[in-house]
XYZ file of C-alpha atoms in Angstrom:
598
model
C 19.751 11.879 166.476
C 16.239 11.823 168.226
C 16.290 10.070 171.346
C 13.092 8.657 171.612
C 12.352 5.820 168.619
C 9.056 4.321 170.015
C 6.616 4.632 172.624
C 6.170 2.408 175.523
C 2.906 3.873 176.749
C 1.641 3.073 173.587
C 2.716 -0.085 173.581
C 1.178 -1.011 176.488
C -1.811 0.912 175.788
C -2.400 -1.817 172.766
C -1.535 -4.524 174.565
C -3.164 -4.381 177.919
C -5.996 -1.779 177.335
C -7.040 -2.279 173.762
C -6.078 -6.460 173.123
C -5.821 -7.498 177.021
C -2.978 -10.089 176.140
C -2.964 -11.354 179.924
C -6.424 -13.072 178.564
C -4.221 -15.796 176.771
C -2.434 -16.563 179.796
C -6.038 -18.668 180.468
C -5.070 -20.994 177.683
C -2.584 -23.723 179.367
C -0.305 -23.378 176.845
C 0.619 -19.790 177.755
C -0.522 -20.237 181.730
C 3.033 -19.775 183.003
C 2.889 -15.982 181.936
C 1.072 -13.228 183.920
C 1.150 -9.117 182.738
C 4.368 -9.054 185.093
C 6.222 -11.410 182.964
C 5.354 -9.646 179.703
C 6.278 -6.246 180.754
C 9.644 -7.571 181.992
C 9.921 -9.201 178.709
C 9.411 -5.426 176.860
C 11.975 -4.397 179.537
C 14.845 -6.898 178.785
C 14.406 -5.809 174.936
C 13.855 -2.408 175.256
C 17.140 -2.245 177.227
C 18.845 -3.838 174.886
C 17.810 -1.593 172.204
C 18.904 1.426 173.983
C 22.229 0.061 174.644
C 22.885 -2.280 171.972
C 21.356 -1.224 168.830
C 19.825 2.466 168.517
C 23.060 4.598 169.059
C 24.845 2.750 166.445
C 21.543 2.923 163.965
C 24.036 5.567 161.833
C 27.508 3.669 162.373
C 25.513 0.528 161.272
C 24.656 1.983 158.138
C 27.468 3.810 156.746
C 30.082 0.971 157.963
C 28.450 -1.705 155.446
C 29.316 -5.510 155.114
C 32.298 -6.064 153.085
C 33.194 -9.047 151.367
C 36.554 -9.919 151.093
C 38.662 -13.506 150.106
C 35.343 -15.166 150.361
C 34.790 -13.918 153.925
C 32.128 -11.448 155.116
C 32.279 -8.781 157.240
C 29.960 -7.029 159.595
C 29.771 -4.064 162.193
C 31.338 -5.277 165.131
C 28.448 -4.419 167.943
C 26.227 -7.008 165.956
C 27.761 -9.934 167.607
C 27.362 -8.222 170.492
C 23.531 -8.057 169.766
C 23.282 -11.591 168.812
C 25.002 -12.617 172.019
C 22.931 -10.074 173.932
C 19.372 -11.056 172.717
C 20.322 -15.176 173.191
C 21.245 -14.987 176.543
C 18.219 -13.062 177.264
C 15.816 -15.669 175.786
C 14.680 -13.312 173.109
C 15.378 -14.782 169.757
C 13.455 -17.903 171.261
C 11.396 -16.011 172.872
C 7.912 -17.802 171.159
C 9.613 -21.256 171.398
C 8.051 -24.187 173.709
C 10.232 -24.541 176.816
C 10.925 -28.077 175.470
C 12.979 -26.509 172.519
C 14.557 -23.741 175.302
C 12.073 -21.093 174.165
C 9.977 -18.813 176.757
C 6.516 -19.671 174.965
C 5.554 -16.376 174.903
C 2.555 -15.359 173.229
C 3.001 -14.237 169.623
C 1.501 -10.783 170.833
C 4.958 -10.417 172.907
C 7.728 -12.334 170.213
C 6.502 -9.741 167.857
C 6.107 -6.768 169.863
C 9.952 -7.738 170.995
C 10.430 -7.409 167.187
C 9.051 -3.881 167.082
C 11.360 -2.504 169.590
C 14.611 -3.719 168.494
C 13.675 -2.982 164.623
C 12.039 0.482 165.556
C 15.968 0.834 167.532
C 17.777 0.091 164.725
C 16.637 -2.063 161.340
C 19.935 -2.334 160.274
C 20.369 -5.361 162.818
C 17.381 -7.069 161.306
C 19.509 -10.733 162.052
C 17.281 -12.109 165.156
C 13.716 -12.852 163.168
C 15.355 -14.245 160.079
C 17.178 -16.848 162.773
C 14.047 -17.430 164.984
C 12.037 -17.977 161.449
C 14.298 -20.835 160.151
C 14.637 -22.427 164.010
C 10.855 -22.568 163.815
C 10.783 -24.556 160.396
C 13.173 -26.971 161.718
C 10.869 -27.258 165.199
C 7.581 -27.190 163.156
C 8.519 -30.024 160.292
C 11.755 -31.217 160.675
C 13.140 -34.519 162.791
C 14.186 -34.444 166.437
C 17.533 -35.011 165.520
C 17.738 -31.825 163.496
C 16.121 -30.317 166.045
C 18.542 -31.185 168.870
C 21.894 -30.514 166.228
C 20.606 -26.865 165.307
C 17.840 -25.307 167.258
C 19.923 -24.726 170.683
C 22.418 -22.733 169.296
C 20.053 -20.908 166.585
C 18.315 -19.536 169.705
C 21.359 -18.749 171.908
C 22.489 -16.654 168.645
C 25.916 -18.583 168.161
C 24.710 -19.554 164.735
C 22.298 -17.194 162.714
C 19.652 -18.928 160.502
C 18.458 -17.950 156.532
C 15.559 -18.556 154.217
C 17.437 -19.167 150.958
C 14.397 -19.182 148.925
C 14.902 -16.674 145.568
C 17.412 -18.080 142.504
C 18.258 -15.343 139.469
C 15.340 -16.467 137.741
C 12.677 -17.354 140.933
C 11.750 -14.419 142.795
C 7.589 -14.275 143.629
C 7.376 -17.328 141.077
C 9.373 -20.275 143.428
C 7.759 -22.713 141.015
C 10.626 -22.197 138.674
C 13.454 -22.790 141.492
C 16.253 -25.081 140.282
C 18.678 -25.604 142.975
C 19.074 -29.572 142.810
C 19.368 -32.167 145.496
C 20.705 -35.641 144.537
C 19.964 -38.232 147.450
C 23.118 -39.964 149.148
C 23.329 -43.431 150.468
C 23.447 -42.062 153.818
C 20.179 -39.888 154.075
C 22.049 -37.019 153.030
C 21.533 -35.014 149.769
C 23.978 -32.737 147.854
C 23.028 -29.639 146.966
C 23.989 -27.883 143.986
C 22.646 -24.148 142.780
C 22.805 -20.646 143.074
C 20.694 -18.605 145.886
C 20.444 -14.585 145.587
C 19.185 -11.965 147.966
C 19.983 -13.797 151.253
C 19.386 -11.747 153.867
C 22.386 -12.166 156.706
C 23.565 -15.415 154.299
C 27.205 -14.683 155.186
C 28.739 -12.812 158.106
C 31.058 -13.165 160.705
C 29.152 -12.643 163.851
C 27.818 -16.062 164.063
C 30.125 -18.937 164.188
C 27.778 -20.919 161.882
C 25.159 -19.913 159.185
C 21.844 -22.460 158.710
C 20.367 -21.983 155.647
C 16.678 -22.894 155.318
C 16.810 -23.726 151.710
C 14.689 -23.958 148.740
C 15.559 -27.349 145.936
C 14.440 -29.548 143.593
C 14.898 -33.710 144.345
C 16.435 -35.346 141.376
C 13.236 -36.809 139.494
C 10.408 -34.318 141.304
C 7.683 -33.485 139.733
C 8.200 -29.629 137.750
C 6.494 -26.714 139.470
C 5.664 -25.851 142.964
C 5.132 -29.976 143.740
C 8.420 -31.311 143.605
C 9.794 -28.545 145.334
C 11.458 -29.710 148.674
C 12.854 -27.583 151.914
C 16.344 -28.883 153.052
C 18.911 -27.530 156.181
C 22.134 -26.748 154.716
C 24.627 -25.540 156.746
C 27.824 -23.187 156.159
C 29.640 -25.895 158.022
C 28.833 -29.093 158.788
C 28.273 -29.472 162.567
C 30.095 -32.544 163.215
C 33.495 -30.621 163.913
C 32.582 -27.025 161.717
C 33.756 -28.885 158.742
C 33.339 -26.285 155.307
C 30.128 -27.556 153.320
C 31.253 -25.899 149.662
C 28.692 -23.133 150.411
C 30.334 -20.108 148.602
C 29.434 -16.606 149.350
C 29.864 -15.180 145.163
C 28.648 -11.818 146.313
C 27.439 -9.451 148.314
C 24.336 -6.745 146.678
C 24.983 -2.860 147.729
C 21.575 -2.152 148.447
C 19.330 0.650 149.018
C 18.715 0.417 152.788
C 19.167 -1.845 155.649
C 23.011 -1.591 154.912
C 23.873 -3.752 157.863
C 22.353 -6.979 156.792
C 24.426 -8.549 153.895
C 22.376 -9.490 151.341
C 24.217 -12.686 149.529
C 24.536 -14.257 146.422
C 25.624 -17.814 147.627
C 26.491 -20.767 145.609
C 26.296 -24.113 146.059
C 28.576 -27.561 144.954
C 30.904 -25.792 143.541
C 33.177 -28.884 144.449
C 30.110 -31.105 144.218
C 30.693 -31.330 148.357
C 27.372 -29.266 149.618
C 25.018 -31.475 151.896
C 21.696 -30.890 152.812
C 19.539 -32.440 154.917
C 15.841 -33.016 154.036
C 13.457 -31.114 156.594
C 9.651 -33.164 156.640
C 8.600 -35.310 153.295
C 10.261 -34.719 150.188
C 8.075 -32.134 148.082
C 6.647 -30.582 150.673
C 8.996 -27.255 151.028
C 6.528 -24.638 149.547
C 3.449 -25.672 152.192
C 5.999 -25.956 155.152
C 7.449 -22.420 153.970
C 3.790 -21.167 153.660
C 2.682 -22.847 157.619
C 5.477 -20.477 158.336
C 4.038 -17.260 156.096
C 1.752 -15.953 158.409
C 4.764 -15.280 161.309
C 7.157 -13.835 158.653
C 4.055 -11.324 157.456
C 3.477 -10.252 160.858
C 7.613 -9.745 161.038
C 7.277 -7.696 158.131
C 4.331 -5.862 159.197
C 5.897 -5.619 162.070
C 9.563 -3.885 160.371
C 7.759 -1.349 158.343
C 6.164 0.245 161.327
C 8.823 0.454 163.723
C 10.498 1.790 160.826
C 7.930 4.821 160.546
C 7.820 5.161 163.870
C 10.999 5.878 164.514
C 10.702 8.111 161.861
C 7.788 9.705 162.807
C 9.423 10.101 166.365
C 12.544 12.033 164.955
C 9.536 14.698 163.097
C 8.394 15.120 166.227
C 10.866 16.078 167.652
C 12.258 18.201 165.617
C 9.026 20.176 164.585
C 8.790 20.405 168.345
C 12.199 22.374 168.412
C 13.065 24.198 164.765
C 11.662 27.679 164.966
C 10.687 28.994 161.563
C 8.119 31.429 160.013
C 5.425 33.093 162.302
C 1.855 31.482 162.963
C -0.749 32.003 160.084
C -2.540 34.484 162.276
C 0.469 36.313 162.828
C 2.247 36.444 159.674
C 2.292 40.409 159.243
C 3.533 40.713 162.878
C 7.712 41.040 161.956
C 8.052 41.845 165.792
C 6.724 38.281 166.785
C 9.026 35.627 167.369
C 9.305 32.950 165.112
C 7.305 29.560 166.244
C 8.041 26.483 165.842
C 7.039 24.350 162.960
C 4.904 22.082 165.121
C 2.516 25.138 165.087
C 2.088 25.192 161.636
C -1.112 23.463 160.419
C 0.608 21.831 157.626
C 2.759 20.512 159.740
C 0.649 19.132 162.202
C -1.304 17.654 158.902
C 1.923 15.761 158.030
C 2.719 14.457 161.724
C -1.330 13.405 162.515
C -0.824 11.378 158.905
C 2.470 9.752 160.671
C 0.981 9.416 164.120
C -2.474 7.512 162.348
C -0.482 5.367 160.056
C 2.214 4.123 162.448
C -0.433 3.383 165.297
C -3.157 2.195 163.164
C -0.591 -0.472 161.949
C 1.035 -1.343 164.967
C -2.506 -1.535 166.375
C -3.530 -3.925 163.258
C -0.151 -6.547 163.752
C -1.025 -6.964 167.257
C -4.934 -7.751 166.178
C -3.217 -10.228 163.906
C -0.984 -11.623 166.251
C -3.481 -12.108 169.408
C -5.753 -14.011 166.203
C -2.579 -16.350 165.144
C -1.756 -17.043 169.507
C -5.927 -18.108 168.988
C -5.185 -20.235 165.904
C -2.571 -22.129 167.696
C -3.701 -22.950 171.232
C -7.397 -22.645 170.931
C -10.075 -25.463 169.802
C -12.934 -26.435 168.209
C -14.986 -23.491 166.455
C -12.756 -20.938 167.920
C -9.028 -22.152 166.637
C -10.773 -22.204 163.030
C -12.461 -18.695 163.625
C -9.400 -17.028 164.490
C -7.348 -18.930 161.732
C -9.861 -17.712 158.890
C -9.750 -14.278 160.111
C -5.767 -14.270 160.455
C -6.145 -15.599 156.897
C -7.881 -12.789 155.667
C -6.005 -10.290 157.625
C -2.204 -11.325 156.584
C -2.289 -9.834 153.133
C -3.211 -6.342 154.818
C -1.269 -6.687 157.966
C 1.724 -6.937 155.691
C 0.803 -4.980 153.098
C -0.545 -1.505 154.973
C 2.064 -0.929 157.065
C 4.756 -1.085 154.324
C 3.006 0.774 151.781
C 1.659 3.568 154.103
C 5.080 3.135 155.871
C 6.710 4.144 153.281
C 4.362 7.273 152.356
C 4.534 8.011 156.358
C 8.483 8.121 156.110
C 8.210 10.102 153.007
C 6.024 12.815 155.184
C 8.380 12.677 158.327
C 11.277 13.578 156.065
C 9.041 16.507 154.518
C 8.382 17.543 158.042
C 12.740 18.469 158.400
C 12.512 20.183 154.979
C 15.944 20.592 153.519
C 17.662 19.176 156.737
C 15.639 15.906 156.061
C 17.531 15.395 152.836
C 20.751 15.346 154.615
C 22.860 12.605 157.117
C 22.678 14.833 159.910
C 19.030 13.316 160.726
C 18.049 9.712 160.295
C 14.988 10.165 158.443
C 16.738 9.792 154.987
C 18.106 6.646 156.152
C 15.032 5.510 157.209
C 13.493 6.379 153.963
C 15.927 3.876 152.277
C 15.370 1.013 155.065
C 11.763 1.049 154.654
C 11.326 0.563 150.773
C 12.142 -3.094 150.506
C 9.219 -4.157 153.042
C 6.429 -3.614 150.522
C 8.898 -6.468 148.552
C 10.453 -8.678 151.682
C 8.246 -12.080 152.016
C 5.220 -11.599 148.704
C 5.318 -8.250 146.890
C 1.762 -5.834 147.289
C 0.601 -7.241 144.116
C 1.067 -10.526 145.421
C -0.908 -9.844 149.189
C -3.435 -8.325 146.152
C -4.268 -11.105 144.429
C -4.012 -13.402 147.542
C -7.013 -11.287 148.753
C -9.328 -10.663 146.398
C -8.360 -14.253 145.146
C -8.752 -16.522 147.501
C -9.238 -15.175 150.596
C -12.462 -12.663 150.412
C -13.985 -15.915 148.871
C -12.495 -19.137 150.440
C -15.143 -21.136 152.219
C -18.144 -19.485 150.797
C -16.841 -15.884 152.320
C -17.041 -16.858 155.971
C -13.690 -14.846 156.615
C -14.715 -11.948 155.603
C -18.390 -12.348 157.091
C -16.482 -13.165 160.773
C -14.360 -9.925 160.095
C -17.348 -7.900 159.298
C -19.795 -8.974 162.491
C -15.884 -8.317 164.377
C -16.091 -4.762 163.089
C -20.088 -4.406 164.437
C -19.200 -5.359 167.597
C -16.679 -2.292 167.483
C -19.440 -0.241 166.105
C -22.099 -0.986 168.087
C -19.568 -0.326 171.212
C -18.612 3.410 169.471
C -22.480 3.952 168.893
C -23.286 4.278 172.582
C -20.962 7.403 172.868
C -22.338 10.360 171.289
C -19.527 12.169 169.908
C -17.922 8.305 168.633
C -21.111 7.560 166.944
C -20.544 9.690 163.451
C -17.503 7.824 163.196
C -19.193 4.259 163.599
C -21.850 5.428 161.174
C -19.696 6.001 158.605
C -17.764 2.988 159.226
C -20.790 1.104 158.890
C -21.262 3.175 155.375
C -17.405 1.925 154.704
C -18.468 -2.153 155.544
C -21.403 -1.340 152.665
C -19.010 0.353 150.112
C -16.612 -2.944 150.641
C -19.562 -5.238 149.979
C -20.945 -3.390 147.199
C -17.279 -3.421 145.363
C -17.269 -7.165 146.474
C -20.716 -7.411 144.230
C -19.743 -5.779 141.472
C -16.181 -7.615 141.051
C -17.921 -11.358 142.122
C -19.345 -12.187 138.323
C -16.010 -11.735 136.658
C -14.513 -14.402 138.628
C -17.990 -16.413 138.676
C -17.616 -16.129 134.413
C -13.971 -17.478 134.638
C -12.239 -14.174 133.710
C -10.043 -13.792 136.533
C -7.728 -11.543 134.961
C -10.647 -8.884 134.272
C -11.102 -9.942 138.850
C -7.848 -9.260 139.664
C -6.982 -6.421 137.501
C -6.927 -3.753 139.995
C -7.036 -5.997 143.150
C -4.132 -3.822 144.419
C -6.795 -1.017 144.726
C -8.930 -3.232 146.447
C -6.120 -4.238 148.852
C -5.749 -0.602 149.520
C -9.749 0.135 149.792
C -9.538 -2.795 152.387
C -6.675 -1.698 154.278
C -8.067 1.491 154.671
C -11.271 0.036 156.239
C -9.381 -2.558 158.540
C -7.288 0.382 160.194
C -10.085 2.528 160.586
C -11.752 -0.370 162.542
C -8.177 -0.212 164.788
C -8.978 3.410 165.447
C -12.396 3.270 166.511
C -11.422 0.033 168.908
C -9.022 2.222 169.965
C -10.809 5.267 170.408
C -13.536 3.547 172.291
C -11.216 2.316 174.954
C -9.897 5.747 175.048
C -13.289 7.304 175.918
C -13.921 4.527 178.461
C -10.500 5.452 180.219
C -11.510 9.530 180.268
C -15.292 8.709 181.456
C -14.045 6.371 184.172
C -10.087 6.853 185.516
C -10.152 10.800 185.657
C -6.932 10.771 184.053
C -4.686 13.337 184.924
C -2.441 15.582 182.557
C -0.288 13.614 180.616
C -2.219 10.626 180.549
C -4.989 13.073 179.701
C -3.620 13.762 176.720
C -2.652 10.088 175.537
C -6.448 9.335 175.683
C -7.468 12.722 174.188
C -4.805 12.162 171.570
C -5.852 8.853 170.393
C -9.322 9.991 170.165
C -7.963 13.231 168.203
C -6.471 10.641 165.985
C -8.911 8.554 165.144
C -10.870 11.677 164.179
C -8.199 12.771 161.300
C -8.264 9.297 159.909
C -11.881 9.088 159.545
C -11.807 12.248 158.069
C -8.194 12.658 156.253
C -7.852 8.733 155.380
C -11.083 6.655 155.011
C -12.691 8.895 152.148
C -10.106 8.049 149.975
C -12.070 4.819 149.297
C -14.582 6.567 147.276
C -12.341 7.369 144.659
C -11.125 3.619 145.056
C -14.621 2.079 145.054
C -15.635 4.154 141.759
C -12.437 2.558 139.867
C -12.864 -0.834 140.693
C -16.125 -0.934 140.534
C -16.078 0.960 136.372
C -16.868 -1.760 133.872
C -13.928 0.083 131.420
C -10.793 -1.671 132.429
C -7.693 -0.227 131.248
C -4.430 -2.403 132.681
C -4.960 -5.687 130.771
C -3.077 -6.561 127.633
C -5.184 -6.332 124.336
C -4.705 -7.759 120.857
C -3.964 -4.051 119.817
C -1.862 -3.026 122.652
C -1.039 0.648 123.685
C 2.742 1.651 123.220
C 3.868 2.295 126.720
């Protein structure tokens, strides 16, 4: 198994050369941090990654939950894990100190994410626990609060969002689950939940679902939909709450997260309590959208770069074949792979995708620490452009994730196809994130939908004089300056597709709009990470013009440069092709009176 799953250099690169996250330590909110304290917050996880979670990626996965006489069971070294990332303040690790979080930056929560997912996804328990502690902090009363939040965080209990019902998946409007008030406050919940992530296991003494229902008497569709706490056991003495794990789905990837099929009131006897105002639980869960994107975002590329990782590695080692220049030259010892220009092709793809997103989720989580702590002109700046951003920070890294994964198995040929490497496994893992938390199509529509236009188009006209500012900086070094020239060309290709799609919607047929907006999502994403490269290129070519770096930091900056040069070239042209079909008036996807057998 490759020993090395993610790159701290990098990492830190992104952090404290390209984003400068000490700068939010001048907010008061985050003044208690300094650089010190976040590196030794990437220390205490990275540790426990290397210990806890990456040499059991394999065990994790092949050693599966089982359920059995209604009980679940997990890989033993996940408790550990839990216990392990409590006690170092890491699950809370965003939280105010008043709830007994660190109240870290988002910037460093998330990165913490990266590491221990990029270690070993199969122990993907911590962010779905964090995400429901933070619903209960964010709208729910003290008392809940004070009953669930300290031992959510110390990872004694593990937390769930039991959103999606058999027939509610993207559409929650049609959820069912009922709640029936009680005399006492209380409610009883009865329904069925499906595709709950960690909804059953025994390495937490308590599971806290985050749940999804309908008060007897709301109004239908997503208005009457409420957001309750309903526990596994009740915590006045662990007493069972008639929440009833039915089943347990053999999935694809990410074996070692039990995904549950959970029912509830089977003996009428499940309580919930009410978290906020009644009909409120599809805004609260949305408040709470833009942190579970970023964890998403965040999944898919620690995912490929592990992946990519493992290629490198190996191309680095496997002899095979003779260099192109040599290939008549029997006597010559074979090379290995990494010398191959295909190969190198397939690992540059890898090396821009995985650090063009990583370097895009930590744009949109310095803009969401901005949205929370800042004021005035610049809170609602940051918001809008974290707005606009979401549906591509989740969306790009898990579709090109999956594509990079795809080429770092290709890169181990035959041997890629097999368990002795991980890269098959991490094929599997990967697929569900362009699903988890509002499917592509669904980031698609949100775009082109709502967001390129919302507020007269300021979000995308703050993104766009963001993107100058990188270009200008790139213009005043020659051999950057092609590459902000035809970024600037990529800014007027967006606009012009923008122009072209705008009197559809302005004519009221917004199913002729949104028809391809997947194709738009992908022309944008391609644009937003080849701003990421140039930002990060231009830091790189500050750092060789003014530190004289020596040999292998020498190569870091001359590599990112290197990089950003094969995804202007490799990556960004694909949006011509793009740009031509969105922007034909012939539209071929929509359903006609005289539709085309499929």
């Amino acid at each position: 198994m490759a020993t090395t799953y993610f790159s701290k250099r990098n990492l830190h690169f992104l952090l404290h050369e390209v984003f400068k996250a000490e700068e939010l330590t001048k907010y008061d909110y985050f003044s208690a941090h300094d650089r010190e304290t976040f590196n030794l917050v990437i220390d205490s996880a990275t540790y426990i990654a290397d210990t806890l979670m990456h040499p059991y990626l394999k065990d994790v996965d092949r050693n599966q939950p089982e359920l059995k006489n209604g009980q679940v069971t997990v890989h033993p070294k996940i408790k550990e894990y839990l216990k392990a990332m409590g006690e170092a303040g890491l699950i809370g690790a965003g939280f105010p100190f008043e709830h007994g979080g660190q109240q870290l930056p988002e910037m460093i929560s998330s990165t913490v994410g990266f590491i221990v997912m990029a270690a070993n996804n199969g122990m993907m328990y911590t962010g779905l626990t964090s995400g429901a502690a933070h619903l209960i902090t964010s709208f729910g009363s003290p008392e809940l609060s004070e009953t669930y939040v300290p031992n959510l965080l110390a990872g004694i209990w593990q937390g769930t969002m039991a959103l999606t019902e058999p027939q509610a998946g993207s559409s929650l409007s049609d959820v069912t689950t009922s709640a029936t008030p009680q005399p006492d406050g209380s409610y009883k919940i009865k329904g069925q939940k499906v595709f709950i992530s960690a909804g059953d296991h025994d390495a937490a003494e308590n599971i806290i679902h985050l749940m999804l229902a309908r008060i007897d008497g709301a109004p239908k569709g997503t208005k009457g939909i409420s957001l309750f706490v309903v526990p596994k056991y009740r915590p006045d003495g662990l007493i069972d709450n008639d929440v009833t794990s039915t089943g347990v789905y053999h999935k694809m990837g990410q074996k070692g997260v039990p995904a549950m099929h959970l029912t509830m009131g089977s003996n009428d006897n499940t309580i919930g309590y009410l978290v906020g105002q009644p009909h409120q639980g599809l805004p609260y869960m949305f408040q709470m959208m833009n942190e579970a994107r970023i964890g998403v975002g965040m999944t898919a590329a620690a995912i490929a770069t592990a992946a990519y990782y493992a290629a490198l590695e190996y191309a680095k080692e496997r002899p095979q074949s003779r260099r192109l220049n040599q290939k008549n030259q029997l006597d010559a010892p074979q090379t290995p792979i990494i010398n191959h220009p295909d190969v190198r092709r397939m690992l540059l793809f890898q090396k821009a995708v995985t650090e063009g997103a990583l370097s895009l989720l930590l744009e949109a989580a310095r803009l969401y620490d901005i949205s929370e702590v800042a004021e005035g002109e610049e809170k609602e700046n940051a918001f809008l452009l974290l707005d606009l951003l979401m549906p591509v920070a989740k969306s790009y890294p898990s579709e090109m994730g999956v594509q990079s994964v795809s080429q770092s198995l290709q890169t181990f040929g035959g041997y890629g196809f097999t368990e002795d490497f991980p890269v098959e496994q991490l094929y599997r893992d990967i697929r569900i994130t362009p699903i988890y938390e509002g499917t592509t199509g669904i980031q698609a529509q949100d775009l082109l939908g709502r967001k390129m236009t919302m507020k007269g188009g300021k979000a995308p006209q703050l993104l766009f004089a963001e993107i100058s500012k990188t270009i200008a900086d790139a213009s005043t070094h020659a051999d950057l300056k092609p590459y902000a020239d035809q970024l600037t060309a990529e800014l007027k290709r967006t606009q012009e597709v923008m122009a072209s799609l705008m009197p559809y919607a302005q004519q009221g047929d917004i199913e002729r709009y949104l028809s391809d907006a997947t194709l738009f999502l992908d022309l944008f994403g391609i644009v937003v990470v080849a701003w990421q490269w140039l930002k990060q290129a231009v830091v790189a070519k500050q750092a060789l013009l003014t530190q004289n770096p020596q040999s292998d930091e020498l190569a870091f900056y001359e590599g990112k440069i290197h990089t950003m040069k094969f995804y202007f070239h490799y990556e960004v042209p694909k949006t011509l092709g793009l740009a031509v079909r969105l922007k034909d008036p012939e539209v071929l996807t929509i359903v006609t009176e005289k539709e085309l057998a499929l």
